[in-house]
Structures are given as structure tokens and as C-alpha cells.
Coordinates of C-alpha atoms in Angstrom, one line a residue:
M342 CA 16.0 70.1 72.0
F343 CA 14.9 67.0 73.7
L344 CA 11.5 67.3 72.0
L345 CA 13.1 67.6 68.6
L346 CA 15.1 64.4 69.1
A347 CA 12.1 62.5 70.2
V348 CA 10.1 63.5 67.1
A349 CA 13.0 62.6 64.9
S350 CA 13.2 59.2 66.5
L351 CA 9.5 58.5 66.1
T352 CA 9.7 59.6 62.4
A353 CA 12.5 57.2 61.7
T354 CA 10.8 54.4 63.5
A355 CA 7.6 55.0 61.5
F356 CA 9.5 55.0 58.2
T357 CA 11.1 51.7 58.8
S358 CA 7.9 50.1 59.9
C359 CA 6.0 51.1 56.7
N360 CA 8.5 49.3 54.3
K361 CA 9.1 46.0 56.1
D362 CA 6.6 43.9 53.7
E363 CA 7.9 45.4 50.4
P364 CA 9.7 42.9 48.0
K365 CA 13.3 42.7 48.6
P366 CA 15.3 44.7 45.9
N367 CA 16.9 41.5 44.5
E368 CA 13.8 39.1 44.5
I369 CA 12.7 37.6 41.0
A370 CA 9.0 36.8 40.8
V371 CA 7.4 33.7 38.9
T372 CA 6.0 34.8 35.5
S373 CA 4.3 31.5 34.4
I374 CA 3.8 27.8 35.2
N375 CA 2.9 25.1 32.6
L376 CA 2.1 21.4 32.9
N377 CA 3.3 18.6 30.5
K378 CA -0.4 17.6 30.1
T379 CA -3.6 19.6 30.2
T380 CA -5.8 16.4 30.1
L381 CA -5.2 13.0 31.6
A382 CA -7.2 9.7 31.4
L383 CA -6.8 7.2 34.2
T384 CA -8.4 4.0 35.4
V385 CA -9.3 3.4 39.0
G386 CA -6.2 2.6 41.0
S387 CA -3.8 3.8 38.4
S388 CA -1.6 6.9 38.6
E389 CA 0.6 9.3 36.6
T390 CA 3.0 12.1 37.5
L391 CA 2.6 15.5 36.1
T392 CA 5.5 17.7 35.4
A393 CA 5.4 21.5 36.1
T394 CA 7.7 24.0 34.3
V395 CA 8.1 27.3 36.2
L396 CA 9.5 30.4 34.5
P397 CA 11.7 32.3 34.6
D398 CA 14.4 29.7 35.4
N399 CA 16.0 32.1 37.9
A400 CA 12.8 32.9 39.8
T401 CA 13.6 33.4 43.5
D402 CA 11.0 30.9 44.7
K403 CA 10.0 28.1 42.2
T404 CA 8.1 26.0 44.8
V405 CA 5.0 24.3 43.3
T406 CA 2.0 23.4 45.3
W407 CA -0.5 20.9 44.1
T408 CA -4.3 20.6 44.8
S409 CA -7.2 18.6 43.5
S410 CA -10.7 19.9 43.0
N411 CA -12.2 16.5 43.8
T412 CA -10.1 14.3 46.0
A413 CA -13.0 11.7 45.9
V414 CA -12.1 11.1 42.2
A415 CA -8.4 11.9 42.1
T416 CA -5.7 13.0 44.5
V417 CA -2.3 14.6 44.0
D418 CA 0.8 14.6 46.1
A419 CA 3.5 17.2 46.7
N420 CA 5.4 15.8 43.6
G421 CA 2.5 16.0 41.2
K422 CA 1.6 12.3 41.3
V423 CA -2.0 11.9 40.4
T424 CA -3.9 8.9 41.7
A425 CA -7.3 7.8 40.4
V426 CA -9.6 7.0 43.3
A427 CA -13.1 6.6 41.7
E428 CA -14.9 7.2 38.4
G429 CA -15.5 10.8 37.6
T430 CA -13.6 14.1 36.8
A431 CA -11.3 16.3 38.8
T432 CA -9.1 19.3 38.1
I433 CA -5.5 19.2 39.3
T434 CA -4.0 22.7 39.9
A435 CA -0.3 23.5 40.2
K436 CA 0.6 26.9 41.7
A437 CA 4.0 28.7 41.9
G438 CA 4.0 32.2 43.3
D439 CA 0.7 33.7 42.1
K440 CA 0.6 31.7 38.9
T441 CA -1.4 28.5 38.2
A442 CA -1.8 25.7 35.6
T443 CA -4.5 23.0 35.5
C444 CA -5.0 19.5 34.1
A445 CA -8.4 18.0 33.6
V446 CA -8.4 14.4 34.9
T447 CA -11.0 11.7 33.8
V448 CA -11.1 8.5 35.7
S449 CA -12.8 5.4 34.1
G450 CA -13.8 2.2 35.9
S451 CA -11.4 -0.6 34.5
V452 CA -8.8 -1.3 31.8
V453 CA -10.0 -3.2 28.7
A454 CA -6.9 -4.5 27.0
V455 CA -6.4 -4.6 23.2
T456 CA -6.8 -8.2 21.9
S457 CA -5.9 -7.7 18.2
I458 CA -5.0 -5.3 15.5
N459 CA -5.4 -5.8 11.8
L460 CA -4.4 -3.8 8.7
N461 CA -6.5 -3.5 5.6
K462 CA -3.5 -4.6 3.5
T463 CA -0.7 -7.0 4.3
T464 CA 1.2 -6.2 1.1
L465 CA 1.6 -2.9 -0.7
T466 CA 3.3 -1.9 -3.9
L467 CA 4.3 1.7 -4.5
T468 CA 6.5 3.7 -6.9
V469 CA 9.0 6.2 -5.7
G470 CA 7.2 9.3 -4.5
G471 CA 3.8 7.5 -4.3
S472 CA 1.9 7.0 -1.1
E473 CA -1.1 5.2 0.4
T474 CA -2.7 5.2 3.8
L475 CA -3.1 2.0 5.7
T476 CA -6.1 1.4 8.0
A477 CA -5.8 -0.3 11.3
T478 CA -8.7 -2.0 13.0
V479 CA -8.2 -2.4 16.8
L480 CA -10.3 -4.8 18.8
P481 CA -12.3 -4.9 21.0
D482 CA -14.2 -1.7 20.2
N483 CA -14.2 -0.7 23.8
A484 CA -10.5 -1.2 24.5
T485 CA -9.4 1.4 27.0
D486 CA -6.5 2.7 24.8
K487 CA -6.9 2.1 21.1
T488 CA -3.9 4.4 20.2
V489 CA -2.0 3.0 17.2
T490 CA 1.7 3.7 16.7
W491 CA 3.3 3.3 13.3
T492 CA 6.9 2.4 12.5
S493 CA 8.9 1.5 9.4
S494 CA 11.7 -1.1 9.3
N495 CA 13.5 0.9 6.6
T496 CA 12.8 4.6 6.5
A497 CA 15.3 4.9 3.6
V498 CA 12.8 3.0 1.5
A499 CA 9.4 3.9 3.0
T500 CA 8.2 6.1 5.8
V501 CA 4.9 6.1 7.7
D502 CA 3.3 8.9 9.6
A503 CA 1.1 8.9 12.7
N504 CA -2.0 8.4 10.6
G505 CA -0.7 5.3 8.7
K506 CA 0.2 7.2 5.5
V507 CA 3.1 5.3 3.8
T508 CA 5.3 7.2 1.4
A509 CA 7.8 5.6 -0.9
V510 CA 11.2 7.1 -0.7
A511 CA 13.5 4.8 -2.8
V512 CA 13.5 1.4 -4.5
G513 CA 13.6 -1.5 -2.0
T514 CA 11.4 -3.1 0.6
A515 CA 10.3 -2.2 4.1
T516 CA 8.0 -3.6 6.7
I517 CA 5.4 -1.2 8.2
T518 CA 4.3 -2.1 11.8
A519 CA 1.2 -0.9 13.5
K520 CA 1.1 -1.4 17.3
A521 CA -1.8 -1.0 19.8
G522 CA -1.2 -2.2 23.3
D523 CA 1.0 -5.1 23.0
K524 CA -0.4 -6.3 19.7
T525 CA 1.1 -5.7 16.3
A526 CA 0.2 -6.1 12.6
T527 CA 2.5 -5.7 9.6
C528 CA 2.4 -4.7 5.9
A529 CA 5.2 -5.7 3.5
V530 CA 5.9 -2.7 1.2
T531 CA 7.7 -3.0 -2.1
V532 CA 8.9 0.2 -3.8
S533 CA 9.7 0.2 -7.5
G534 CA 11.4 2.8 -9.6
S535 CA 8.7 3.6 -12.1
V536 CA 5.1 2.6 -13.0
V537 CA 4.8 -0.5 -15.2
N538 CA 1.3 -0.5 -16.6
V539 CA -0.8 -3.7 -17.2
T540 CA -0.9 -4.5 -20.9
D541 CA -3.2 -7.5 -20.8
I542 CA -5.3 -9.8 -18.7
T543 CA -6.6 -13.2 -19.7
L544 CA -8.7 -15.9 -18.0
D545 CA -8.2 -19.7 -18.1
R546 CA -11.9 -20.0 -19.2
T547 CA -14.0 -18.0 -21.6
A548 CA -17.1 -20.0 -20.9
L549 CA -18.3 -21.9 -17.8
T550 CA -21.3 -24.2 -17.2
L551 CA -22.5 -24.7 -13.6
T552 CA -25.6 -26.0 -11.9
P553 CA -27.3 -24.0 -9.1
G554 CA -25.3 -24.2 -5.9
S555 CA -22.1 -25.4 -7.6
S556 CA -18.9 -23.4 -8.1
A557 CA -15.7 -23.2 -10.0
T558 CA -12.7 -20.8 -9.7
L559 CA -11.4 -18.8 -12.6
T560 CA -7.7 -18.0 -12.9
A561 CA -6.5 -14.6 -14.2
T562 CA -3.1 -14.0 -15.8
V563 CA -1.9 -10.4 -15.8
T564 CA 0.9 -9.2 -18.0
P565 CA 3.5 -8.1 -17.9
S566 CA 4.7 -10.1 -14.8
N567 CA 6.4 -7.0 -13.4
A568 CA 3.3 -4.7 -13.6
T569 CA 3.3 -2.3 -10.8
N570 CA -0.2 -3.1 -9.7
K571 CA -1.5 -6.6 -10.7
T572 CA -4.5 -6.4 -8.4
V573 CA -7.5 -8.1 -10.1
T574 CA -11.1 -7.1 -9.3
W575 CA -14.0 -9.4 -10.2
T576 CA -17.6 -8.5 -11.1
S577 CA -20.8 -10.3 -12.2
S578 CA -23.2 -8.9 -14.7
N579 CA -26.1 -10.9 -13.1
T580 CA -25.6 -11.8 -9.4
A581 CA -29.1 -13.4 -9.5
A582 CA -27.6 -16.1 -11.8
A583 CA -24.0 -16.3 -10.6
T584 CA -21.8 -14.5 -8.1
V585 CA -18.0 -14.1 -8.0
D586 CA -15.8 -13.5 -5.0
A587 CA -12.5 -11.6 -4.7
N588 CA -10.5 -14.7 -5.6
G589 CA -12.4 -15.4 -8.8
K590 CA -14.6 -18.2 -7.4
V591 CA -17.9 -18.3 -9.3
T592 CA -21.0 -19.7 -7.7
A593 CA -24.2 -20.5 -9.6
V594 CA -27.3 -19.2 -7.8
T595 CA -30.2 -19.9 -10.1
V596 CA -30.8 -20.9 -13.7
G597 CA -29.7 -18.2 -16.0
T598 CA -26.6 -16.5 -17.5
A599 CA -24.0 -14.0 -16.3
T600 CA -20.8 -12.5 -17.6
I601 CA -17.9 -12.5 -15.1
T602 CA -15.4 -9.7 -15.7
A603 CA -11.9 -9.6 -14.4
T604 CA -10.2 -6.1 -14.3
A605 CA -6.5 -5.3 -13.8
G606 CA -5.5 -1.7 -14.4
D607 CA -7.6 -0.6 -17.5
K608 CA -7.7 -4.1 -19.0
T609 CA -10.5 -6.5 -18.8
A610 CA -11.3 -10.2 -19.6
T611 CA -14.6 -12.0 -19.5
C612 CA -16.1 -15.4 -19.0
A613 CA -19.6 -16.3 -20.1
V614 CA -21.3 -18.4 -17.3
T615 CA -24.4 -20.5 -17.8
S616 CA -26.2 -21.8 -14.8
R617 CA -28.5 -24.7 -15.8
T618 CA -30.0 -27.9 -14.5
L619 CA -28.0 -31.1 -14.9
P620 CA -29.0 -33.2 -18.0
A621 CA -29.5 -37.0 -17.6
G622 CA -26.1 -38.7 -17.7
G623 CA -24.3 -35.4 -17.0
V624 CA -21.5 -35.0 -14.5
L625 CA -20.3 -31.6 -13.4
I626 CA -16.5 -31.5 -13.3
N627 CA -14.8 -28.2 -12.6
G628 CA -17.3 -26.1 -14.4
V629 CA -18.0 -28.4 -17.4
I630 CA -20.8 -30.9 -17.6
W631 CA -19.3 -34.1 -19.1
A632 CA -21.2 -37.2 -20.3
D633 CA -20.7 -40.2 -18.0
R634 CA -19.9 -42.4 -21.0
N635 CA -18.4 -42.5 -24.5
V636 CA -20.2 -42.0 -27.9
G637 CA -20.9 -45.3 -29.6
D638 CA -22.8 -45.2 -32.9
T639 CA -23.4 -41.8 -34.4
C640 CA -25.5 -39.7 -31.9
V641 CA -25.8 -42.6 -29.4
F642 CA -24.0 -43.1 -26.1
V643 CA -22.8 -46.6 -25.2
A644 CA -24.6 -48.6 -22.6
A645 CA -22.0 -48.6 -19.8
P646 CA -19.5 -46.0 -18.6
E647 CA -16.6 -48.5 -19.1
S648 CA -17.5 -49.3 -22.7
Y649 CA -15.0 -48.1 -25.3
G650 CA -17.5 -46.9 -27.8
K651 CA -16.5 -46.3 -31.4
Y652 CA -13.7 -44.4 -33.0
Y653 CA -14.1 -41.2 -35.0
K654 CA -11.9 -39.4 -37.4
W655 CA -11.6 -35.6 -36.4
G656 CA -14.4 -33.5 -37.9
R657 CA -16.4 -36.6 -39.1
K658 CA -19.8 -37.9 -38.0
I659 CA -19.3 -41.5 -39.1
A660 CA -17.8 -44.0 -36.7
W661 CA -14.8 -46.2 -37.6
L662 CA -14.9 -49.7 -36.2
P663 CA -14.5 -53.1 -37.9
P664 CA -16.1 -54.6 -39.9
V665 CA -15.7 -51.2 -41.7
T666 CA -12.6 -51.6 -43.8
Y667 CA -9.7 -49.2 -43.9
E668 CA -10.5 -48.5 -47.5
E669 CA -14.0 -47.3 -46.5
W670 CA -12.6 -44.8 -44.0
N671 CA -12.9 -41.2 -45.3
M672 CA -9.2 -40.2 -45.6
S673 CA -9.9 -36.6 -46.6
I674 CA -8.8 -34.0 -44.0
P675 CA -11.2 -31.2 -42.8
I676 CA -9.3 -28.0 -43.0
N677 CA -11.6 -26.1 -40.6
G678 CA -10.2 -25.3 -37.2
T679 CA -13.3 -26.2 -35.2
W680 CA -15.4 -29.4 -35.4
T681 CA -18.6 -28.2 -37.0
T682 CA -22.0 -28.8 -35.5
N683 CA -23.5 -30.6 -38.4
A684 CA -20.5 -33.1 -38.3
D685 CA -20.7 -33.7 -34.6
P686 CA -21.4 -37.4 -33.6
S687 CA -22.6 -36.5 -30.1
P688 CA -26.2 -37.1 -29.2
A689 CA -28.7 -34.1 -29.2
G690 CA -27.8 -31.6 -26.5
W691 CA -24.2 -32.6 -26.4
R692 CA -21.1 -31.8 -28.4
V693 CA -17.4 -32.5 -28.8
P694 CA -15.5 -30.6 -26.0
T695 CA -13.2 -27.6 -26.9
L696 CA -9.6 -27.6 -26.0
E697 CA -10.3 -25.2 -23.2
E698 CA -12.9 -27.6 -21.7
V699 CA -10.4 -30.5 -22.0
K700 CA -7.8 -28.5 -20.1
S701 CA -10.3 -27.8 -17.3
I702 CA -10.4 -31.5 -16.4
L703 CA -6.6 -31.5 -16.2
D704 CA -6.4 -28.8 -13.6
Y705 CA -5.0 -30.6 -10.5
N706 CA -6.0 -27.8 -8.2
Y707 CA -9.7 -28.7 -8.7
V708 CA -9.7 -32.2 -10.3
S709 CA -8.0 -35.3 -9.0
R710 CA -7.2 -38.3 -11.2
V711 CA -6.5 -42.0 -10.5
W712 CA -5.8 -45.0 -12.7
T713 CA -8.4 -47.7 -11.9
T714 CA -10.3 -50.7 -13.2
V715 CA -14.1 -50.7 -13.7
N716 CA -15.7 -54.1 -14.5
G717 CA -12.3 -55.4 -15.8
V718 CA -11.7 -52.2 -17.9
N719 CA -8.6 -50.0 -17.3
G720 CA -8.9 -46.3 -17.3
V721 CA -8.7 -43.0 -15.4
T722 CA -11.3 -41.6 -13.0
F723 CA -11.4 -37.8 -12.8
T724 CA -13.1 -36.4 -9.6
D725 CA -14.2 -32.9 -8.9
I726 CA -12.4 -32.0 -5.6
V727 CA -15.1 -29.5 -4.5
G728 CA -18.3 -31.4 -5.6
G729 CA -17.0 -35.0 -5.4
N730 CA -18.5 -35.9 -8.8
S731 CA -16.6 -38.4 -11.0
I732 CA -16.3 -39.7 -14.5
F733 CA -14.4 -42.7 -15.8
L734 CA -12.5 -42.5 -19.1
P735 CA -11.6 -46.0 -20.4
A736 CA -8.2 -46.7 -22.0
A737 CA -9.8 -47.4 -25.3
G738 CA -6.6 -46.9 -27.4
N739 CA -7.0 -45.5 -30.9
M740 CA -7.0 -46.6 -34.6
S741 CA -4.1 -45.6 -36.7
G742 CA -4.8 -43.1 -39.4
N743 CA -2.1 -44.8 -41.6
N744 CA -3.4 -48.4 -41.5
G745 CA -6.4 -48.6 -39.2
A746 CA -4.7 -50.8 -36.7
F747 CA -5.6 -50.7 -33.0
T748 CA -3.0 -49.4 -30.6
G749 CA -2.8 -48.7 -26.8
T750 CA -6.0 -50.6 -25.9
G751 CA -6.0 -51.2 -22.1
S752 CA -3.1 -48.9 -21.5
Y753 CA -4.0 -45.5 -23.1
G754 CA -7.1 -43.6 -24.1
Y755 CA -7.3 -40.8 -26.7
Y756 CA -10.2 -38.4 -26.8
W757 CA -10.7 -35.8 -29.4
S758 CA -11.3 -32.1 -28.7
G759 CA -13.1 -30.0 -31.2
T760 CA -10.1 -27.6 -31.7
G761 CA -7.7 -27.9 -34.5
L762 CA -4.1 -26.6 -34.6
S763 CA -4.1 -23.0 -35.9
N764 CA -0.8 -23.6 -37.7
D765 CA -1.4 -27.0 -39.1
D766 CA -4.7 -28.0 -40.8
T767 CA -3.9 -31.7 -40.7
R768 CA -3.7 -32.0 -36.9
A769 CA -6.1 -31.4 -33.9
Y770 CA -5.9 -31.4 -30.2
L771 CA -6.9 -34.3 -27.9
L772 CA -6.9 -35.6 -24.3
Q773 CA -4.6 -38.5 -23.7
V774 CA -4.9 -40.7 -20.6
G775 CA -2.6 -43.5 -19.6
I776 CA -1.4 -45.9 -16.9
G777 CA 1.4 -43.6 -15.7
D778 CA 3.7 -44.5 -12.8
I779 CA 3.8 -44.4 -9.0
N780 CA 3.1 -40.7 -9.2
G781 CA -0.2 -41.2 -10.8
P782 CA -1.8 -41.8 -14.2
F783 CA -0.5 -40.1 -17.3
V784 CA -2.9 -37.3 -18.4
T785 CA -2.2 -34.6 -20.9
T786 CA -3.2 -32.7 -24.0
A787 CA -1.6 -33.8 -27.2
N788 CA -2.3 -33.5 -30.9
S789 CA -2.6 -36.0 -33.7
M790 CA -3.3 -36.3 -37.4
K791 CA -7.0 -35.8 -38.0
T792 CA -7.2 -39.1 -39.9
A793 CA -6.7 -41.1 -36.7
G794 CA -9.6 -42.8 -35.0
M795 CA -10.2 -41.5 -31.5
S796 CA -12.9 -41.8 -28.8
I797 CA -15.5 -39.1 -28.1
R798 CA -16.5 -38.0 -24.6
S799 CA -19.1 -35.3 -25.1
V800 CA -19.9 -32.2 -23.0
A801 CA -23.3 -30.6 -22.5
E802 CA -24.2 -27.8 -24.9

């Protein structure tokens, strides 16, 4: 009996000893652990804290232990804070239960801050439903963090995604902002309801004369004014003779010819450019070579730039100046719309300017004008703002087509263009200059009866 009790006691003791390391019946094991980042870039001396997520939420023991594979490069504390020590790489491991998760850490030497960010467009026009992707350029190229974030000031009008793609949502305006580091760049977006196509494009010049090295700017007008896309592109048919930039500025390179084409939508306009050497007595003013003095007798320039010269009826080659009597003046009216070559009183190699060429000298963006006196003669000096070249047009007055009387001498000058009015065969366009007021001389285009006697200031052919 005693022996049996002893054996039973030993058996019970042995059974209890064999089960003491088994999991407790109510213990819940960790099934997974994940980190908020699997890669991490730091610079020496900087730090960032990783976050571990242990599942299931009701695991009995969710304690996380942290280790680094290379503490010479990056260390990690008990809270997951990773600190960069030296350049290189290390793997941070988080462990909960028998589960692990890792993050690859790269440590670089120093921070290179962003100095600027620029967009390929500062304005953008879209129609509802349309889209376009903006491109951001971040400098310097070796900036530590060149990440660009995009935002829209009005997402009801236009949205932008993480790649800079702008999508038009509704009619209105919005500002798209790209940010890198503490630098920003913006693009103003206008959204319209429907596409308005370009119907026409015109240039302020159809012909342009330059000398090698000189330049002039063409102006394009796109219609209608509310066209969805009024962008103008410029090309040259012969860049060896003349180039053109994105703003329509034409520069002559060598002697030769080129056609400048402006395109908006599917419409085009052209300007014929001639690059040539400057003739004797020629002055380049805003793309037109003007004579430096008036025409005197037929096919002869006067001796001095301030001399009035003689007076010509429009379309006639014979000068009108006393002692020629009024009765001897040819009172018939040429009905052609352009001053013909065989009736042009200009010297060889020169001609009466077109209305377009007359208008070019009145473009205040490129030509200045001032009322002045040269050797006792009043008149207006026109100066090319870019090149600095000048011509003086004396206030020579005119001769009445009604009675031959002189008017305006010393106060006004009247210079024929070679262009007649399209709706009135009796009249033609001219350049009028005058004394003006405190705001400057009076300069304009006008028109007059073709029977009046006006001065001629020629341009090079």
C-alpha cells in the first residue's frame, strides 16, 4: 500500500513538471508586425521615428524590440527613433513575439536645400474637362529633397494631382502652386466653358527690311479676342538670313531673304524679310530704311536733311513749286490705289513709302519723336529706340489742291504715302507731323485730296 501511494505521488509530480512551459490556455500570440516605412533617407545627425503596428490588437504581449544591423551608420532606441550616425546603410528591425519587420535606412552626408522652383507655364487656359500637365524644375540639381507637392486654390474650378496634371472642372479661375522645400511657384489657370477657335491672325507688317545685326519686332493680332488658345508660334524659313524669337523679334543675320510665319491655332500670317546692306543716305528706323532727306527735283534728293524739297501731287512724277503756275499743275486725279513705279519721283533705288511703312515710324514702342529745330528749320526727329538711328522731317507745309497756296510751313509737314483710299479714288494716305504740345509733337496718319502738293520722303526699295 505504501509502495502504491509513492508511485502515484511520483507520477503526479512528473505530469505537472512536463506541462509547466506550455502556453497558458488564454494567451493570444502576435500574428504580424508592420512598419510605417520600409525605406528611410536621413542625413548625418538627423533622426526620424518609425511606427510599428502589431496584430492582432488583442495580442497578449505587443512589446516591440528594436535593433540596428549597423549602429556605426544608424542607431535605434526603444521607441523606434532612428538616428543617423555616419554615411552608409543599415537595416532597422522591429520584433514582437516571433514576428519581425524591417526598414532599410540610407544615410547621406549633408542637407542641400532647395533654392528655387520654376514651372514651364505661369498661365494656363483650359476648357471644362480638359487637362494639361505642368512641369516643375527644382534647383539645385543636387538638392537633398526635390519632392514637389501640388495644390489648387480652387478645386471646384481646377484640380491638380501629384504629378502636376491640371484638370479643368468648371468655369472660373484657380491658382496652382508647386512647392519644393520652402520654395513655391504658381500658375494662374483660367477655365472656359467651351473651345473658341482662332479665326484669323494678322501681322502689323507684311514686309520688313533690315541690315545684318539689326532687329525689329512684329506684332501679331489673333481673332477673336476670346479665342481659347491665342498662343502664337514664330518660325523663319531661312535662319541664315533672319531669325525670330518667341516674342516676334526678328534679327537679320546675313544678307538674304526669309519669310517669318506666325501661327495661332491652324491660322498663319507671314512677313517677307529682306536683310541687305544700308544704301548711301539710308537710315534704318524700325525695320524700314528711310532716306535722310526729302525729294527735290524729280529723282533727286535735296542737298541738306532740313531742306523742304519740292511738292508733288499724289501719283505724279512732276514737282510743283513756283514759278510753276497753278494752271500748269496737272489737276487730273489718278484713280489707281497704289503710286505706280513709272510715276514715282524718288531717285533710283528708292520709292514712295506704303501706308504700312508710314505706320511703322509712328510705333511709339520702337520709335521716339521730338519737335526740334535744325539749322533754323522746324520739324520732327524720329529715332529708332533700339538702334539709335534718327531722321529729321522738316515742317515743310503743303500746297493747296484748290488754289496752290502754301499752308502750314514751319508748323506742319505733310508726306505722301503710296497708298490710296480703297473707298475713295480721289484721296490718299499721308504722314502728318506738327508742333504738338507739352506732351510731344503731333504725328499721325491722315488722308487728303490727291491734287494737293505734299513732300516726299522715300524709302529704300
